[in-house]
Amino acid sequence: MSRNKKLLIWAGVINVLFTAFFIYGITLMLNNIDGFADQLKEIFLTEYGFTSEETAEMLNLSVTSFVGSAICNGLCGISNFVFAFINPKWFIKLKFVNILIAAVNFASGMNFISAILVCVACFSRENQYQPATGTYQTQMQQPIKPQQGMSPDQIREQLKLKGMAEKIELVKHLKAEGSINEEEYCKLIDEIITNGVKE
């Protein structure tokens, strides 16, 4: 799992927690659980010197604010999970939309933690645009350039050091440049898949 994906999943989880917190706060105020609303009224009346009407208005504003924050965090959480699992190419194309959503989450959702995680994921160097090929690649998936004229043993040694996807790319590259024939290509692919399943 890439670092960007982890960051976005964590941002989504934190948004869900913030949503739950705001819903809990709304429930406390509306149902006056454990005298929560009464305590707030007392604070507004005694410490801030509000009138009864101003206190009622402040409580209504607090509930409205909590509702807005809960909705904002919920929607931003869904957005985080969507961006975590979309194609990396689309993630990069839409990264400024994601940053805008993070800014709204910070301002309206009062959630700076998720906003920071999303911004770190968006400005990460993990994803790079390759202008020559017009493709998006992560640093872990840089093109493999095997040495020409490698022996079968050298090929197998190099394959040991790579992940399954990289091994397949290497074998494809060797076949394309003519270093191995079709039979060797099929044999190596079978070995890679068999060993990958065993691991």
PDB file of C-alpha atoms in Angstrom:
ATOM      1  CA  MET A   1       0.000   0.000   0.000  1.00  0.00           C
ATOM      2  CA  SER A   2       1.453   3.390  -0.982  1.00  0.00           C
ATOM      3  CA  ARG A   3       2.122   6.110   1.555  1.00  0.00           C
ATOM      4  CA  ASN A   4      -0.431   8.422  -0.122  1.00  0.00           C
ATOM      5  CA  LYS A   5      -3.135   5.782   0.202  1.00  0.00           C
ATOM      6  CA  LYS A   6      -2.344   5.284   3.908  1.00  0.00           C
ATOM      7  CA  LEU A   7      -2.436   9.034   4.553  1.00  0.00           C
ATOM      8  CA  LEU A   8      -5.800   9.410   2.829  1.00  0.00           C
ATOM      9  CA  ILE A   9      -7.274   6.409   4.643  1.00  0.00           C
ATOM     10  CA  TRP A  10      -6.120   7.883   7.972  1.00  0.00           C
ATOM     11  CA  ALA A  11      -7.598  11.253   6.976  1.00  0.00           C
ATOM     12  CA  GLY A  12     -10.899   9.489   6.225  1.00  0.00           C
ATOM     13  CA  VAL A  13     -10.850   7.638   9.565  1.00  0.00           C
ATOM     14  CA  ILE A  14     -10.171  10.894  11.449  1.00  0.00           C
ATOM     15  CA  ASN A  15     -13.040  12.569   9.574  1.00  0.00           C
ATOM     16  CA  VAL A  16     -15.356   9.740  10.636  1.00  0.00           C
ATOM     17  CA  LEU A  17     -14.254  10.222  14.269  1.00  0.00           C
ATOM     18  CA  PHE A  18     -14.842  13.992  14.050  1.00  0.00           C
ATOM     19  CA  THR A  19     -18.282  13.353  12.526  1.00  0.00           C
ATOM     20  CA  ALA A  20     -19.138  11.037  15.432  1.00  0.00           C
ATOM     21  CA  PHE A  21     -17.883  13.652  17.918  1.00  0.00           C
ATOM     22  CA  PHE A  22     -20.063  16.416  16.433  1.00  0.00           C
ATOM     23  CA  ILE A  23     -23.118  14.144  16.290  1.00  0.00           C
ATOM     24  CA  TYR A  24     -22.520  13.286  19.949  1.00  0.00           C
ATOM     25  CA  GLY A  25     -22.290  17.013  20.780  1.00  0.00           C
ATOM     26  CA  ILE A  26     -25.552  17.708  18.934  1.00  0.00           C
ATOM     27  CA  THR A  27     -27.255  14.884  20.866  1.00  0.00           C
ATOM     28  CA  LEU A  28     -25.955  16.260  24.182  1.00  0.00           C
ATOM     29  CA  MET A  29     -27.273  19.757  23.448  1.00  0.00           C
ATOM     30  CA  LEU A  30     -30.641  18.815  21.977  1.00  0.00           C
ATOM     31  CA  ASN A  31     -31.507  16.202  24.627  1.00  0.00           C
ATOM     32  CA  ASN A  32     -29.825  18.034  27.517  1.00  0.00           C
ATOM     33  CA  ILE A  33     -28.066  14.794  28.497  1.00  0.00           C
ATOM     34  CA  ASP A  34     -26.565  15.064  32.006  1.00  0.00           C
ATOM     35  CA  GLY A  35     -27.698  18.697  32.037  1.00  0.00           C
ATOM     36  CA  PHE A  36     -25.190  19.621  29.291  1.00  0.00           C
ATOM     37  CA  ALA A  37     -27.397  22.298  27.717  1.00  0.00           C
ATOM     38  CA  ASP A  38     -28.208  23.726  31.155  1.00  0.00           C
ATOM     39  CA  GLN A  39     -24.500  23.983  31.964  1.00  0.00           C
ATOM     40  CA  LEU A  40     -23.870  25.820  28.703  1.00  0.00           C
ATOM     41  CA  LYS A  41     -26.723  28.205  29.461  1.00  0.00           C
ATOM     42  CA  GLU A  42     -25.280  28.848  32.917  1.00  0.00           C
ATOM     43  CA  ILE A  43     -21.844  29.599  31.424  1.00  0.00           C
ATOM     44  CA  PHE A  44     -23.329  32.004  28.870  1.00  0.00           C
ATOM     45  CA  LEU A  45     -25.415  33.760  31.535  1.00  0.00           C
ATOM     46  CA  THR A  46     -22.842  34.038  34.336  1.00  0.00           C
ATOM     47  CA  GLU A  47     -19.419  34.149  32.667  1.00  0.00           C
ATOM     48  CA  TYR A  48     -20.291  35.981  29.457  1.00  0.00           C
ATOM     49  CA  GLY A  49     -23.191  38.065  30.794  1.00  0.00           C
ATOM     50  CA  PHE A  50     -25.611  37.096  28.002  1.00  0.00           C
ATOM     51  CA  THR A  51     -29.348  37.648  28.382  1.00  0.00           C
ATOM     52  CA  SER A  52     -31.750  34.677  28.241  1.00  0.00           C
ATOM     53  CA  GLU A  53     -32.582  35.442  24.602  1.00  0.00           C
ATOM     54  CA  GLU A  54     -28.909  35.717  23.642  1.00  0.00           C
ATOM     55  CA  THR A  55     -28.176  32.447  25.455  1.00  0.00           C
ATOM     56  CA  ALA A  56     -30.961  30.636  23.566  1.00  0.00           C
ATOM     57  CA  GLU A  57     -29.639  32.094  20.310  1.00  0.00           C
ATOM     58  CA  MET A  58     -26.069  30.980  21.137  1.00  0.00           C
ATOM     59  CA  LEU A  59     -27.262  27.429  21.846  1.00  0.00           C
ATOM     60  CA  ASN A  60     -29.112  27.359  18.516  1.00  0.00           C
ATOM     61  CA  LEU A  61     -25.999  28.648  16.748  1.00  0.00           C
ATOM     62  CA  SER A  62     -23.888  25.991  18.479  1.00  0.00           C
ATOM     63  CA  VAL A  63     -26.223  23.224  17.332  1.00  0.00           C
ATOM     64  CA  THR A  64     -26.267  24.628  13.775  1.00  0.00           C
ATOM     65  CA  SER A  65     -22.460  24.879  13.784  1.00  0.00           C
ATOM     66  CA  PHE A  66     -22.112  21.286  15.012  1.00  0.00           C
ATOM     67  CA  VAL A  67     -24.557  20.044  12.350  1.00  0.00           C
ATOM     68  CA  GLY A  68     -22.576  21.840   9.629  1.00  0.00           C
ATOM     69  CA  SER A  69     -19.276  20.468  10.945  1.00  0.00           C
ATOM     70  CA  ALA A  70     -20.663  16.921  11.157  1.00  0.00           C
ATOM     71  CA  ILE A  71     -21.913  17.089   7.543  1.00  0.00           C
ATOM     72  CA  CYS A  72     -18.623  18.628   6.344  1.00  0.00           C
ATOM     73  CA  ASN A  73     -16.493  15.980   8.083  1.00  0.00           C
ATOM     74  CA  GLY A  74     -18.715  13.175   6.818  1.00  0.00           C
ATOM     75  CA  LEU A  75     -18.533  14.338   3.184  1.00  0.00           C
ATOM     76  CA  CYS A  76     -14.782  15.006   3.408  1.00  0.00           C
ATOM     77  CA  GLY A  77     -14.285  11.532   4.904  1.00  0.00           C
ATOM     78  CA  ILE A  78     -16.086   9.964   1.935  1.00  0.00           C
ATOM     79  CA  SER A  79     -13.922  12.079  -0.381  1.00  0.00           C
ATOM     80  CA  ASN A  80     -10.752  10.876   1.398  1.00  0.00           C
ATOM     81  CA  PHE A  81     -11.704   7.223   0.921  1.00  0.00           C
ATOM     82  CA  VAL A  82     -12.607   7.812  -2.754  1.00  0.00           C
ATOM     83  CA  PHE A  83      -9.273   9.532  -3.446  1.00  0.00           C
ATOM     84  CA  ALA A  84      -7.413   6.777  -1.570  1.00  0.00           C
ATOM     85  CA  PHE A  85      -8.695   4.119  -3.958  1.00  0.00           C
ATOM     86  CA  ILE A  86      -8.858   5.896  -7.332  1.00  0.00           C
ATOM     87  CA  ASN A  87      -6.255   5.415 -10.047  1.00  0.00           C
ATOM     88  CA  PRO A  88      -3.016   7.324  -9.197  1.00  0.00           C
ATOM     89  CA  LYS A  89      -3.297   9.129 -12.554  1.00  0.00           C
ATOM     90  CA  TRP A  90      -6.669  10.578 -11.554  1.00  0.00           C
ATOM     91  CA  PHE A  91      -5.420  11.315  -8.060  1.00  0.00           C
ATOM     92  CA  ILE A  92      -2.711  13.570  -9.513  1.00  0.00           C
ATOM     93  CA  LYS A  93      -5.058  15.195 -12.031  1.00  0.00           C
ATOM     94  CA  LEU A  94      -7.578  16.008  -9.288  1.00  0.00           C
ATOM     95  CA  LYS A  95      -5.111  16.839  -6.511  1.00  0.00           C
ATOM     96  CA  PHE A  96      -6.111  20.530  -6.426  1.00  0.00           C
ATOM     97  CA  VAL A  97      -9.762  19.490  -5.970  1.00  0.00           C
ATOM     98  CA  ASN A  98      -8.573  17.334  -3.068  1.00  0.00           C
ATOM     99  CA  ILE A  99      -6.637  20.292  -1.594  1.00  0.00           C
ATOM    100  CA  LEU A 100      -9.738  22.500  -1.933  1.00  0.00           C
ATOM    101  CA  ILE A 101     -11.795  19.865  -0.088  1.00  0.00           C
ATOM    102  CA  ALA A 102      -9.095  19.781   2.635  1.00  0.00           C
ATOM    103  CA  ALA A 103      -9.313  23.585   2.970  1.00  0.00           C
ATOM    104  CA  VAL A 104     -13.112  23.370   3.364  1.00  0.00           C
ATOM    105  CA  ASN A 105     -12.619  20.604   5.932  1.00  0.00           C
ATOM    106  CA  PHE A 106     -10.221  22.841   7.867  1.00  0.00           C
ATOM    107  CA  ALA A 107     -12.459  25.911   7.733  1.00  0.00           C
ATOM    108  CA  SER A 108     -15.962  24.425   8.050  1.00  0.00           C
ATOM    109  CA  GLY A 109     -15.303  21.048   9.613  1.00  0.00           C
ATOM    110  CA  MET A 110     -12.848  22.401  12.209  1.00  0.00           C
ATOM    111  CA  ASN A 111     -10.608  19.443  11.367  1.00  0.00           C
ATOM    112  CA  PHE A 112      -7.033  20.503  10.682  1.00  0.00           C
ATOM    113  CA  ILE A 113      -5.571  17.001  11.213  1.00  0.00           C
ATOM    114  CA  SER A 114      -7.250  15.452   8.154  1.00  0.00           C
ATOM    115  CA  ALA A 115      -6.556  18.589   6.118  1.00  0.00           C
ATOM    116  CA  ILE A 116      -2.821  18.328   6.864  1.00  0.00           C
ATOM    117  CA  LEU A 117      -2.739  14.602   6.008  1.00  0.00           C
ATOM    118  CA  VAL A 118      -4.481  15.257   2.679  1.00  0.00           C
ATOM    119  CA  CYS A 119      -2.083  18.106   1.818  1.00  0.00           C
ATOM    120  CA  VAL A 120       0.943  15.927   2.645  1.00  0.00           C
ATOM    121  CA  ALA A 121      -0.453  13.197   0.347  1.00  0.00           C
ATOM    122  CA  CYS A 122      -1.129  15.702  -2.452  1.00  0.00           C
ATOM    123  CA  PHE A 123       2.322  17.331  -2.339  1.00  0.00           C
ATOM    124  CA  SER A 124       4.207  14.051  -1.863  1.00  0.00           C
ATOM    125  CA  ARG A 125       6.990  13.229  -4.301  1.00  0.00           C
ATOM    126  CA  GLU A 126       5.760   9.671  -4.451  1.00  0.00           C
ATOM    127  CA  ASN A 127       3.743  10.437  -7.575  1.00  0.00           C
ATOM    128  CA  GLN A 128       5.523  11.885 -10.563  1.00  0.00           C
ATOM    129  CA  TYR A 129       4.362  12.755 -14.058  1.00  0.00           C
ATOM    130  CA  GLN A 130       6.584  11.345 -16.806  1.00  0.00           C
ATOM    131  CA  PRO A 131       6.279  13.868 -19.694  1.00  0.00           C
ATOM    132  CA  ALA A 132       8.190  11.705 -22.174  1.00  0.00           C
ATOM    133  CA  THR A 133       5.688   8.867 -21.928  1.00  0.00           C
ATOM    134  CA  GLY A 134       2.694  10.853 -20.701  1.00  0.00           C
ATOM    135  CA  THR A 135       2.258   8.413 -17.825  1.00  0.00           C
ATOM    136  CA  TYR A 136       2.101   8.710 -14.067  1.00  0.00           C
ATOM    137  CA  GLN A 137       4.471   6.567 -12.044  1.00  0.00           C
ATOM    138  CA  THR A 138       5.448   6.227  -8.444  1.00  0.00           C
ATOM    139  CA  GLN A 139       9.096   6.289  -7.424  1.00  0.00           C
ATOM    140  CA  MET A 140       8.808   2.618  -6.516  1.00  0.00           C
ATOM    141  CA  GLN A 141       7.797   1.836 -10.092  1.00  0.00           C
ATOM    142  CA  GLN A 142      10.632   3.451 -12.024  1.00  0.00           C
ATOM    143  CA  PRO A 143      11.322   1.840 -15.408  1.00  0.00           C
ATOM    144  CA  ILE A 144      13.632  -1.157 -15.164  1.00  0.00           C
ATOM    145  CA  LYS A 145      16.700  -1.073 -17.403  1.00  0.00           C
ATOM    146  CA  PRO A 146      18.366  -4.465 -17.361  1.00  0.00           C
ATOM    147  CA  GLN A 147      21.851  -4.928 -18.779  1.00  0.00           C
ATOM    148  CA  GLN A 148      21.929  -6.326 -22.280  1.00  0.00           C
ATOM    149  CA  GLY A 149      23.238  -9.847 -22.879  1.00  0.00           C
ATOM    150  CA  MET A 150      22.472 -11.157 -19.396  1.00  0.00           C
ATOM    151  CA  SER A 151      22.710 -14.916 -18.893  1.00  0.00           C
ATOM    152  CA  PRO A 152      19.678 -16.840 -17.544  1.00  0.00           C
ATOM    153  CA  ASP A 153      21.414 -17.108 -14.154  1.00  0.00           C
ATOM    154  CA  GLN A 154      22.057 -13.339 -14.066  1.00  0.00           C
ATOM    155  CA  ILE A 155      18.416 -12.722 -14.985  1.00  0.00           C
ATOM    156  CA  ARG A 156      17.245 -14.945 -12.117  1.00  0.00           C
ATOM    157  CA  GLU A 157      19.608 -13.200  -9.678  1.00  0.00           C
ATOM    158  CA  GLN A 158      18.196  -9.808 -10.659  1.00  0.00           C
ATOM    159  CA  LEU A 159      14.638 -11.125 -10.380  1.00  0.00           C
ATOM    160  CA  LYS A 160      15.235 -12.191  -6.763  1.00  0.00           C
ATOM    161  CA  LEU A 161      15.697  -8.546  -5.749  1.00  0.00           C
ATOM    162  CA  LYS A 162      12.422  -7.292  -7.187  1.00  0.00           C
ATOM    163  CA  GLY A 163       8.695  -7.408  -6.442  1.00  0.00           C
ATOM    164  CA  MET A 164       6.309  -9.447  -8.588  1.00  0.00           C
ATOM    165  CA  ALA A 165       5.195  -6.525 -10.805  1.00  0.00           C
ATOM    166  CA  GLU A 166       8.805  -5.405 -11.333  1.00  0.00           C
ATOM    167  CA  LYS A 167       9.853  -8.967 -12.227  1.00  0.00           C
ATOM    168  CA  ILE A 168       7.163  -9.192 -14.892  1.00  0.00           C
ATOM    169  CA  GLU A 169       8.165  -5.770 -16.296  1.00  0.00           C
ATOM    170  CA  LEU A 170      11.820  -6.857 -16.435  1.00  0.00           C
ATOM    171  CA  VAL A 171      10.978 -10.071 -18.290  1.00  0.00           C
ATOM    172  CA  LYS A 172       8.756  -8.152 -20.749  1.00  0.00           C
ATOM    173  CA  HIS A 173      11.605  -5.713 -21.370  1.00  0.00           C
ATOM    174  CA  LEU A 174      14.084  -8.538 -21.963  1.00  0.00           C
ATOM    175  CA  LYS A 175      11.731 -10.163 -24.462  1.00  0.00           C
ATOM    176  CA  ALA A 176      11.084  -6.852 -26.258  1.00  0.00           C
ATOM    177  CA  GLU A 177      14.814  -6.201 -26.707  1.00  0.00           C
ATOM    178  CA  GLY A 178      15.407  -9.783 -27.889  1.00  0.00           C
ATOM    179  CA  SER A 179      17.513 -10.941 -24.928  1.00  0.00           C
ATOM    180  CA  ILE A 180      15.180 -13.899 -24.389  1.00  0.00           C
ATOM    181  CA  ASN A 181      12.942 -15.846 -26.750  1.00  0.00           C
ATOM    182  CA  GLU A 182       9.221 -16.666 -26.400  1.00  0.00           C
ATOM    183  CA  GLU A 183       9.870 -20.006 -24.673  1.00  0.00           C
ATOM    184  CA  GLU A 184      12.207 -18.455 -22.075  1.00  0.00           C
ATOM    185  CA  TYR A 185       9.744 -15.599 -21.586  1.00  0.00           C
ATOM    186  CA  CYS A 186       6.842 -17.981 -20.843  1.00  0.00           C
ATOM    187  CA  LYS A 187       9.008 -20.075 -18.524  1.00  0.00           C
ATOM    188  CA  LEU A 188      10.154 -17.029 -16.529  1.00  0.00           C
ATOM    189  CA  ILE A 189       6.604 -15.623 -16.259  1.00  0.00           C
ATOM    190  CA  ASP A 190       5.370 -19.002 -14.973  1.00  0.00           C
ATOM    191  CA  GLU A 191       8.166 -19.069 -12.378  1.00  0.00           C
ATOM    192  CA  ILE A 192       7.402 -15.507 -11.249  1.00  0.00           C
ATOM    193  CA  ILE A 193       3.691 -16.179 -10.849  1.00  0.00           C
ATOM    194  CA  THR A 194       4.252 -19.531  -9.107  1.00  0.00           C
ATOM    195  CA  ASN A 195       6.793 -18.070  -6.664  1.00  0.00           C
ATOM    196  CA  GLY A 196       4.614 -15.004  -6.111  1.00  0.00           C
ATOM    197  CA  VAL A 197       1.645 -17.174  -5.154  1.00  0.00           C
ATOM    198  CA  LYS A 198       3.825 -19.245  -2.792  1.00  0.00           C
ATOM    199  CA  GLU A 199       5.096 -16.090  -1.026  1.00  0.00           C
TER     200      GLU A 199
END
